[in-house]
PDB file of N, CA and C in Angstrom:
ATOM      1  N   MET O 618      43.772 -86.027 -27.806  1.00 49.00           N
ATOM      2  CA  MET O 618      43.846 -84.847 -27.195  1.00 49.00           C
ATOM      3  C   MET O 618      42.803 -84.014 -27.038  1.00 49.00           C
ATOM      4  N   LYS O 619      42.674 -83.398 -25.908  1.00 50.00           N
ATOM      5  CA  LYS O 619      41.507 -82.490 -25.625  1.00 50.00           C
ATOM      6  C   LYS O 619      42.244 -81.228 -26.413  1.00 50.00           C
ATOM      7  N   LYS O 620      40.792 -80.420 -27.015  1.00 63.00           N
ATOM      8  CA  LYS O 620      41.279 -78.923 -27.440  1.00 63.00           C
ATOM      9  C   LYS O 620      41.400 -78.140 -26.462  1.00 63.00           C
ATOM     10  N   SER O 621      41.884 -77.357 -26.253  1.00 70.00           N
ATOM     11  CA  SER O 621      42.121 -76.118 -25.156  1.00 70.00           C
ATOM     12  C   SER O 621      41.154 -75.243 -25.595  1.00 70.00           C
ATOM     13  N   PHE O 622      40.556 -74.531 -24.711  1.00 72.00           N
ATOM     14  CA  PHE O 622      39.631 -73.495 -24.799  1.00 72.00           C
ATOM     15  C   PHE O 622      40.277 -72.024 -25.040  1.00 72.00           C
ATOM     16  N   LEU O 623      41.252 -72.109 -24.657  1.00 73.00           N
ATOM     17  CA  LEU O 623      42.192 -70.572 -24.613  1.00 73.00           C
ATOM     18  C   LEU O 623      43.139 -70.637 -25.494  1.00 73.00           C
ATOM     19  N   PHE O 624      44.165 -71.784 -25.213  1.00 85.00           N
ATOM     20  CA  PHE O 624      45.476 -71.887 -25.970  1.00 85.00           C
ATOM     21  C   PHE O 624      45.219 -72.740 -27.392  1.00 85.00           C
ATOM     22  N   ILE O 625      45.722 -72.014 -28.103  1.00 87.00           N
ATOM     23  CA  ILE O 625      45.672 -72.759 -29.743  1.00 87.00           C
ATOM     24  C   ILE O 625      47.382 -72.945 -29.937  1.00 87.00           C
ATOM     25  N   SER O 626      47.195 -73.763 -30.818  1.00 89.00           N
ATOM     26  CA  SER O 626      48.569 -74.210 -31.628  1.00 89.00           C
ATOM     27  C   SER O 626      49.411 -73.256 -32.531  1.00 89.00           C
ATOM     28  N   CYS O 627      50.647 -73.589 -32.943  1.00 89.00           N
ATOM     29  CA  CYS O 627      51.179 -72.508 -33.549  1.00 89.00           C
ATOM     30  C   CYS O 627      50.503 -72.570 -35.049  1.00 89.00           C
ATOM     31  N   ASP O 628      50.198 -73.137 -35.456  1.00 91.00           N
ATOM     32  CA  ASP O 628      49.367 -73.821 -36.829  1.00 91.00           C
ATOM     33  C   ASP O 628      48.359 -72.558 -36.838  1.00 91.00           C
ATOM     34  N   GLU O 629      47.385 -73.070 -36.029  1.00 92.00           N
ATOM     35  CA  GLU O 629      46.059 -72.046 -35.763  1.00 92.00           C
ATOM     36  C   GLU O 629      46.656 -70.815 -35.622  1.00 92.00           C
ATOM     37  N   ALA O 630      47.557 -70.563 -34.927  1.00 92.00           N
ATOM     38  CA  ALA O 630      47.795 -69.010 -34.535  1.00 92.00           C
ATOM     39  C   ALA O 630      48.361 -68.301 -36.001  1.00 92.00           C
ATOM     40  N   LYS O 631      48.936 -69.126 -36.648  1.00 92.00           N
ATOM     41  CA  LYS O 631      49.772 -68.724 -38.189  1.00 92.00           C
ATOM     42  C   LYS O 631      48.298 -68.314 -38.595  1.00 92.00           C
ATOM     43  N   HIS O 632      47.297 -69.245 -38.734  1.00 93.00           N
ATOM     44  CA  HIS O 632      46.311 -68.903 -39.708  1.00 93.00           C
ATOM     45  C   HIS O 632      45.582 -67.696 -39.060  1.00 93.00           C
ATOM     46  N   ILE O 633      45.623 -67.491 -37.850  1.00 93.00           N
ATOM     47  CA  ILE O 633      44.430 -66.485 -37.616  1.00 93.00           C
ATOM     48  C   ILE O 633      45.669 -64.750 -37.606  1.00 93.00           C
ATOM     49  N   CYS O 634      46.733 -64.968 -37.288  1.00 93.00           N
ATOM     50  CA  CYS O 634      47.580 -64.086 -38.015  1.00 93.00           C
ATOM     51  C   CYS O 634      47.609 -63.426 -39.403  1.00 93.00           C
ATOM     52  N   ASP O 635      47.203 -64.630 -40.054  1.00 92.00           N
ATOM     53  CA  ASP O 635      47.091 -64.297 -41.690  1.00 92.00           C
ATOM     54  C   ASP O 635      45.868 -63.687 -41.837  1.00 92.00           C
ATOM     55  N   LYS O 636      44.376 -64.001 -41.073  1.00 93.00           N
ATOM     56  CA  LYS O 636      43.318 -63.396 -41.045  1.00 93.00           C
ATOM     57  C   LYS O 636      43.432 -62.200 -40.441  1.00 93.00           C
ATOM     58  N   ALA O 637      43.828 -61.865 -39.295  1.00 90.00           N
ATOM     59  CA  ALA O 637      44.294 -60.551 -38.654  1.00 90.00           C
ATOM     60  C   ALA O 637      44.840 -59.301 -39.921  1.00 90.00           C
ATOM     61  N   GLN O 638      45.938 -59.636 -40.373  1.00 87.00           N
ATOM     62  CA  GLN O 638      46.411 -58.915 -41.238  1.00 87.00           C
ATOM     63  C   GLN O 638      45.537 -58.034 -42.275  1.00 87.00           C
ATOM     64  N   TYR O 639      44.246 -58.825 -42.572  1.00 86.00           N
ATOM     65  CA  TYR O 639      43.339 -58.418 -43.552  1.00 86.00           C
ATOM     66  C   TYR O 639      41.772 -58.078 -43.159  1.00 86.00           C
ATOM     67  N   ASP O 640      42.115 -58.064 -41.684  1.00 88.00           N
ATOM     68  CA  ASP O 640      40.680 -57.697 -41.154  1.00 88.00           C
ATOM     69  C   ASP O 640      39.551 -58.593 -40.952  1.00 88.00           C
ATOM     70  N   GLU O 641      39.921 -59.697 -40.953  1.00 92.00           N
ATOM     71  CA  GLU O 641      39.011 -60.939 -41.341  1.00 92.00           C
ATOM     72  C   GLU O 641      38.865 -61.815 -39.640  1.00 92.00           C
ATOM     73  N   ALA O 642      40.140 -61.811 -38.980  1.00 92.00           N
ATOM     74  CA  ALA O 642      39.796 -62.510 -37.830  1.00 92.00           C
ATOM     75  C   ALA O 642      39.104 -61.437 -36.459  1.00 92.00           C
ATOM     76  N   THR O 643      38.197 -62.692 -36.026  1.00 94.00           N
ATOM     77  CA  THR O 643      37.146 -61.826 -34.652  1.00 94.00           C
ATOM     78  C   THR O 643      38.161 -61.481 -33.551  1.00 94.00           C
ATOM     79  N   THR O 644      37.297 -60.949 -32.745  1.00 94.00           N
ATOM     80  CA  THR O 644      37.564 -60.662 -31.735  1.00 94.00           C
ATOM     81  C   THR O 644      38.307 -61.234 -31.001  1.00 94.00           C
ATOM     82  N   TRP O 645      37.500 -62.784 -30.716  1.00 93.00           N
ATOM     83  CA  TRP O 645      37.957 -63.714 -29.653  1.00 93.00           C
ATOM     84  C   TRP O 645      39.193 -64.372 -30.222  1.00 93.00           C
ATOM     85  N   GLU O 646      39.422 -64.244 -31.719  1.00 92.00           N
ATOM     86  CA  GLU O 646      40.485 -64.959 -32.355  1.00 92.00           C
ATOM     87  C   GLU O 646      41.739 -63.990 -32.243  1.00 92.00           C
ATOM     88  N   GLN O 647      41.509 -62.694 -32.341  1.00 93.00           N
ATOM     89  CA  GLN O 647      42.564 -61.817 -31.883  1.00 93.00           C
ATOM     90  C   GLN O 647      43.209 -62.175 -30.464  1.00 93.00           C
ATOM     91  N   PHE O 648      42.308 -62.329 -29.651  1.00 93.00           N
ATOM     92  CA  PHE O 648      42.449 -62.347 -28.169  1.00 93.00           C
ATOM     93  C   PHE O 648      43.149 -63.530 -28.018  1.00 93.00           C
ATOM     94  N   LYS O 649      42.898 -64.661 -28.417  1.00 92.00           N
ATOM     95  CA  LYS O 649      43.550 -66.089 -28.437  1.00 92.00           C
ATOM     96  C   LYS O 649      45.035 -65.789 -29.086  1.00 92.00           C
ATOM     97  N   LEU O 650      45.051 -65.067 -30.244  1.00 93.00           N
ATOM     98  CA  LEU O 650      46.405 -64.662 -30.824  1.00 93.00           C
ATOM     99  C   LEU O 650      47.439 -64.034 -30.234  1.00 93.00           C
ATOM    100  N   ARG O 651      46.595 -62.959 -29.324  1.00 93.00           N
ATOM    101  CA  ARG O 651      47.708 -62.015 -28.749  1.00 93.00           C
ATOM    102  C   ARG O 651      48.263 -62.899 -27.306  1.00 93.00           C
ATOM    103  N   ILE O 652      47.221 -63.729 -26.634  1.00 92.00           N
ATOM    104  CA  ILE O 652      47.802 -64.497 -25.876  1.00 92.00           C
ATOM    105  C   ILE O 652      49.324 -66.066 -26.237  1.00 92.00           C
ATOM    106  N   ARG O 653      48.908 -66.334 -27.559  1.00 92.00           N
ATOM    107  CA  ARG O 653      49.991 -67.069 -28.120  1.00 92.00           C
ATOM    108  C   ARG O 653      51.058 -66.294 -28.473  1.00 92.00           C
ATOM    109  N   LEU O 654      51.221 -65.269 -28.873  1.00 92.00           N
ATOM    110  CA  LEU O 654      52.221 -64.459 -28.990  1.00 92.00           C
ATOM    111  C   LEU O 654      52.826 -63.767 -27.831  1.00 92.00           C
ATOM    112  N   PHE O 655      52.571 -63.703 -26.682  1.00 93.00           N
ATOM    113  CA  PHE O 655      53.141 -63.763 -25.180  1.00 93.00           C
ATOM    114  C   PHE O 655      54.107 -64.517 -24.818  1.00 93.00           C
ATOM    115  N   TYR O 656      53.618 -65.804 -25.789  1.00 92.00           N
ATOM    116  CA  TYR O 656      54.711 -66.755 -24.686  1.00 92.00           C
ATOM    117  C   TYR O 656      55.359 -67.745 -26.214  1.00 92.00           C
ATOM    118  N   CYS O 657      55.039 -67.738 -27.293  1.00 92.00           N
ATOM    119  CA  CYS O 657      55.726 -68.309 -28.505  1.00 92.00           C
ATOM    120  C   CYS O 657      56.457 -67.451 -29.216  1.00 92.00           C
ATOM    121  N   SER O 658      57.537 -67.791 -29.164  1.00 93.00           N
ATOM    122  CA  SER O 658      58.642 -66.845 -30.124  1.00 93.00           C
ATOM    123  C   SER O 658      58.654 -66.983 -31.556  1.00 93.00           C
ATOM    124  N   ILE O 659      58.148 -68.442 -31.860  1.00 93.00           N
ATOM    125  CA  ILE O 659      58.116 -68.569 -33.215  1.00 93.00           C
ATOM    126  C   ILE O 659      56.732 -68.099 -33.766  1.00 93.00           C
ATOM    127  N   THR O 660      55.502 -67.596 -33.391  1.00 92.00           N
ATOM    128  CA  THR O 660      54.724 -67.397 -33.555  1.00 92.00           C
ATOM    129  C   THR O 660      54.682 -65.793 -33.609  1.00 92.00           C
ATOM    130  N   LYS O 661      55.465 -64.986 -32.365  1.00 94.00           N
ATOM    131  CA  LYS O 661      55.980 -63.793 -32.847  1.00 94.00           C
ATOM    132  C   LYS O 661      56.703 -63.676 -33.936  1.00 94.00           C
ATOM    133  N   THR O 662      57.647 -64.402 -34.312  1.00 95.00           N
ATOM    134  CA  THR O 662      58.841 -64.146 -35.302  1.00 95.00           C
ATOM    135  C   THR O 662      57.709 -63.926 -36.337  1.00 95.00           C
ATOM    136  N   TYR O 663      56.987 -64.967 -36.819  1.00 94.00           N
ATOM    137  CA  TYR O 663      56.021 -65.214 -37.828  1.00 94.00           C
ATOM    138  C   TYR O 663      55.243 -64.178 -37.957  1.00 94.00           C
ATOM    139  N   SER O 664      54.298 -63.361 -37.060  1.00 93.00           N
ATOM    140  CA  SER O 664      53.570 -62.183 -36.802  1.00 93.00           C
ATOM    141  C   SER O 664      54.127 -60.685 -37.322  1.00 93.00           C
ATOM    142  N   LYS O 665      55.676 -60.896 -36.611  1.00 95.00           N
ATOM    143  CA  LYS O 665      56.534 -59.873 -37.360  1.00 95.00           C
ATOM    144  C   LYS O 665      56.673 -59.752 -38.578  1.00 95.00           C
ATOM    145  N   LYS O 666      57.010 -60.719 -38.913  1.00 95.00           N
ATOM    146  CA  LYS O 666      57.477 -61.063 -40.894  1.00 95.00           C
ATOM    147  C   LYS O 666      56.275 -60.529 -41.351  1.00 95.00           C
ATOM    148  N   ASN O 667      54.958 -61.382 -41.336  1.00 92.00           N
ATOM    149  CA  ASN O 667      53.783 -61.120 -41.985  1.00 92.00           C
ATOM    150  C   ASN O 667      53.509 -59.465 -42.075  1.00 92.00           C
ATOM    151  N   THR O 668      53.606 -58.799 -40.955  1.00 91.00           N
ATOM    152  CA  THR O 668      53.289 -57.444 -40.613  1.00 91.00           C
ATOM    153  C   THR O 668      54.087 -56.631 -41.730  1.00 91.00           C
ATOM    154  N   LYS O 669      55.749 -57.131 -41.712  1.00 94.00           N
ATOM    155  CA  LYS O 669      56.568 -56.351 -42.470  1.00 94.00           C
ATOM    156  C   LYS O 669      56.215 -56.478 -44.014  1.00 94.00           C
ATOM    157  N   LEU O 670      55.690 -57.502 -44.257  1.00 91.00           N
ATOM    158  CA  LEU O 670      55.463 -57.819 -45.773  1.00 91.00           C
ATOM    159  C   LEU O 670      54.418 -57.092 -46.088  1.00 91.00           C
ATOM    160  N   SER O 671      53.181 -57.287 -45.170  1.00 87.00           N
ATOM    161  CA  SER O 671      52.307 -56.361 -45.709  1.00 87.00           C
ATOM    162  C   SER O 671      52.395 -54.914 -45.325  1.00 87.00           C
ATOM    163  N   GLU O 672      53.135 -54.383 -45.149  1.00 90.00           N
ATOM    164  CA  GLU O 672      53.643 -52.860 -45.120  1.00 90.00           C
ATOM    165  C   GLU O 672      54.439 -52.777 -46.425  1.00 90.00           C
ATOM    166  N   THR O 673      55.125 -53.629 -46.493  1.00 91.00           N
ATOM    167  CA  THR O 673      56.055 -53.437 -47.640  1.00 91.00           C
ATOM    168  C   THR O 673      55.061 -53.488 -49.094  1.00 91.00           C
ATOM    169  N   ILE O 674      54.250 -54.417 -49.176  1.00 86.00           N
ATOM    170  CA  ILE O 674      53.543 -54.675 -50.437  1.00 86.00           C
ATOM    171  C   ILE O 674      52.461 -53.263 -50.147  1.00 86.00           C
ATOM    172  N   GLU O 675      52.007 -52.828 -49.345  1.00 85.00           N
ATOM    173  CA  GLU O 675      51.235 -51.695 -49.297  1.00 85.00           C
ATOM    174  C   GLU O 675      52.206 -50.147 -49.833  1.00 85.00           C
ATOM    175  N   SER O 676      53.010 -50.200 -49.487  1.00 90.00           N
ATOM    176  CA  SER O 676      53.959 -49.042 -49.593  1.00 90.00           C
ATOM    177  C   SER O 676      54.403 -49.314 -51.101  1.00 90.00           C
ATOM    178  N   SER O 677      54.609 -50.149 -51.837  1.00 88.00           N
ATOM    179  CA  SER O 677      55.663 -50.315 -52.818  1.00 88.00           C
ATOM    180  C   SER O 677      54.591 -49.526 -53.939  1.00 88.00           C
ATOM    181  N   LYS O 678      55.329 -49.252 -55.071  1.00 81.00           N
ATOM    182  CA  LYS O 678      54.347 -48.527 -55.985  1.00 81.00           C
ATOM    183  C   LYS O 678      54.495 -49.602 -57.260  1.00 81.00           C
ATOM    184  N   VAL O 679      53.819 -50.966 -57.394  1.00 79.00           N
ATOM    185  CA  VAL O 679      53.544 -51.643 -58.234  1.00 79.00           C
ATOM    186  C   VAL O 679      52.388 -51.223 -59.203  1.00 79.00           C
ATOM    187  N   GLN O 680      53.292 -51.254 -60.567  1.00 82.00           N
ATOM    188  CA  GLN O 680      51.786 -51.384 -60.941  1.00 82.00           C
ATOM    189  C   GLN O 680      51.965 -52.373 -62.092  1.00 82.00           C
ATOM    190  N   CYS O 681      50.385 -52.476 -62.363  1.00 83.00           N
ATOM    191  CA  CYS O 681      49.891 -53.794 -63.114  1.00 83.00           C
ATOM    192  C   CYS O 681      49.599 -53.682 -64.516  1.00 83.00           C
ATOM    193  N   LEU O 682      49.863 -54.495 -65.077  1.00 84.00           N
ATOM    194  CA  LEU O 682      48.654 -54.413 -66.296  1.00 84.00           C
ATOM    195  C   LEU O 682      47.437 -54.228 -66.575  1.00 84.00           C
ATOM    196  N   GLU O 683      46.690 -53.432 -67.646  1.00 90.00           N
ATOM    197  CA  GLU O 683      45.234 -53.357 -67.323  1.00 90.00           C
ATOM    198  C   GLU O 683      45.039 -54.968 -68.347  1.00 90.00           C
ATOM    199  N   ALA O 684      43.648 -54.732 -68.250  1.00 90.00           N
ATOM    200  CA  ALA O 684      42.936 -55.914 -68.511  1.00 90.00           C
ATOM    201  C   ALA O 684      43.178 -56.164 -69.907  1.00 90.00           C
ATOM    202  N   GLU O 685      43.241 -55.260 -70.779  1.00 92.00           N
ATOM    203  CA  GLU O 685      43.244 -55.230 -72.002  1.00 92.00           C
ATOM    204  C   GLU O 685      44.769 -55.444 -72.725  1.00 92.00           C
ATOM    205  N   GLU O 686      45.563 -55.048 -72.018  1.00 92.00           N
ATOM    206  CA  GLU O 686      46.812 -55.277 -71.969  1.00 92.00           C
ATOM    207  C   GLU O 686      47.368 -56.527 -71.903  1.00 92.00           C
ATOM    208  N   ARG O 687      46.507 -57.422 -70.499  1.00 92.00           N
ATOM    209  CA  ARG O 687      46.906 -58.616 -70.311  1.00 92.00           C
ATOM    210  C   ARG O 687      46.436 -59.738 -71.495  1.00 92.00           C
ATOM    211  N   HIS O 688      45.475 -59.400 -71.958  1.00 93.00           N
ATOM    212  CA  HIS O 688      44.745 -60.102 -73.205  1.00 93.00           C
ATOM    213  C   HIS O 688      45.589 -60.057 -74.328  1.00 93.00           C
ATOM    214  N   LYS O 689      45.867 -59.014 -74.902  1.00 94.00           N
ATOM    215  CA  LYS O 689      46.962 -59.026 -75.686  1.00 94.00           C
ATOM    216  C   LYS O 689      48.268 -59.719 -75.685  1.00 94.00           C
ATOM    217  N   LEU O 690      48.670 -59.925 -74.292  1.00 94.00           N
ATOM    218  CA  LEU O 690      49.851 -60.295 -74.308  1.00 94.00           C
ATOM    219  C   LEU O 690      49.827 -62.001 -74.579  1.00 94.00           C
ATOM    220  N   GLN O 691      48.741 -62.140 -73.593  1.00 94.00           N
ATOM    221  CA  GLN O 691      48.300 -63.565 -73.675  1.00 94.00           C
ATOM    222  C   GLN O 691      47.806 -64.121 -74.909  1.00 94.00           C
ATOM    223  N   SER O 692      47.395 -63.449 -75.942  1.00 95.00           N
ATOM    224  CA  SER O 692      47.218 -63.913 -77.402  1.00 95.00           C
ATOM    225  C   SER O 692      48.557 -64.226 -78.175  1.00 95.00           C
ATOM    226  N   VAL O 693      49.627 -63.183 -77.796  1.00 94.00           N
ATOM    227  CA  VAL O 693      50.678 -63.247 -78.551  1.00 94.00           C
ATOM    228  C   VAL O 693      51.527 -64.448 -78.065  1.00 94.00           C
ATOM    229  N   ILE O 694      51.371 -64.972 -76.592  1.00 95.00           N
ATOM    230  CA  ILE O 694      51.848 -65.769 -76.154  1.00 95.00           C
ATOM    231  C   ILE O 694      51.186 -67.263 -76.833  1.00 95.00           C
ATOM    232  N   ASP O 695      49.936 -67.397 -76.811  1.00 94.00           N
ATOM    233  CA  ASP O 695      49.511 -68.229 -77.151  1.00 94.00           C
ATOM    234  C   ASP O 695      49.804 -69.009 -78.697  1.00 94.00           C
ATOM    235  N   LYS O 696      50.007 -67.340 -79.522  1.00 94.00           N
ATOM    236  CA  LYS O 696      50.413 -67.468 -81.063  1.00 94.00           C
ATOM    237  C   LYS O 696      51.722 -68.496 -81.061  1.00 94.00           C
ATOM    238  N   GLU O 697      52.502 -67.634 -80.022  1.00 93.00           N
ATOM    239  CA  GLU O 697      53.703 -68.550 -80.092  1.00 93.00           C
ATOM    240  C   GLU O 697      53.852 -69.945 -79.726  1.00 93.00           C
ATOM    241  N   LEU O 698      53.224 -70.475 -78.694  1.00 93.00           N
ATOM    242  CA  LEU O 698      52.910 -71.538 -78.125  1.00 93.00           C
ATOM    243  C   LEU O 698      52.538 -72.556 -79.287  1.00 93.00           C
ATOM    244  N   THR O 699      51.444 -71.966 -80.067  1.00 92.00           N
ATOM    245  CA  THR O 699      51.042 -72.729 -80.996  1.00 92.00           C
ATOM    246  C   THR O 699      52.224 -72.919 -82.142  1.00 92.00           C
ATOM    247  N   LYS O 700      53.177 -71.841 -82.775  1.00 89.00           N
ATOM    248  CA  LYS O 700      53.961 -72.364 -83.525  1.00 89.00           C
ATOM    249  C   LYS O 700      54.984 -73.241 -83.006  1.00 89.00           C
ATOM    250  N   GLN O 701      55.047 -73.167 -81.602  1.00 88.00           N
ATOM    251  CA  GLN O 701      56.311 -73.884 -81.120  1.00 88.00           C
ATOM    252  C   GLN O 701      55.699 -75.297 -81.449  1.00 88.00           C
ATOM    253  N   GLN O 702      54.580 -75.516 -80.864  1.00 88.00           N
ATOM    254  CA  GLN O 702      53.914 -76.981 -80.814  1.00 88.00           C
ATOM    255  C   GLN O 702      53.772 -77.462 -82.323  1.00 88.00           C
ATOM    256  N   GLN O 703      53.726 -76.412 -83.522  1.00 86.00           N
ATOM    257  CA  GLN O 703      53.447 -77.136 -84.981  1.00 86.00           C
ATOM    258  C   GLN O 703      55.138 -77.483 -85.408  1.00 86.00           C
ATOM    259  N   ASN O 704      56.257 -77.334 -84.667  1.00 72.00           N
ATOM    260  CA  ASN O 704      57.229 -77.657 -85.678  1.00 72.00           C
ATOM    261  C   ASN O 704      57.871 -78.883 -84.470  1.00 72.00           C
TER     262      ASN O 704
END
């Protein structure tokens, strides 16, 4: 099958959409994505959901553990796992 110069597959459009969310897509890729979004409802829906997800994550107030807290928690889990394996 001959690959088109301007038109892209749905899978390729989804990949470019993901890259565009993180400003990693080139101008040419963004142009091809916009063409695909014009006529493909599946890609358009994927793009809208992807944008909404990114906005939700950015606006959330998620608090992560600090590295030291993670290491302490990991050591407690490891200790409990070794106790379980010994029994």
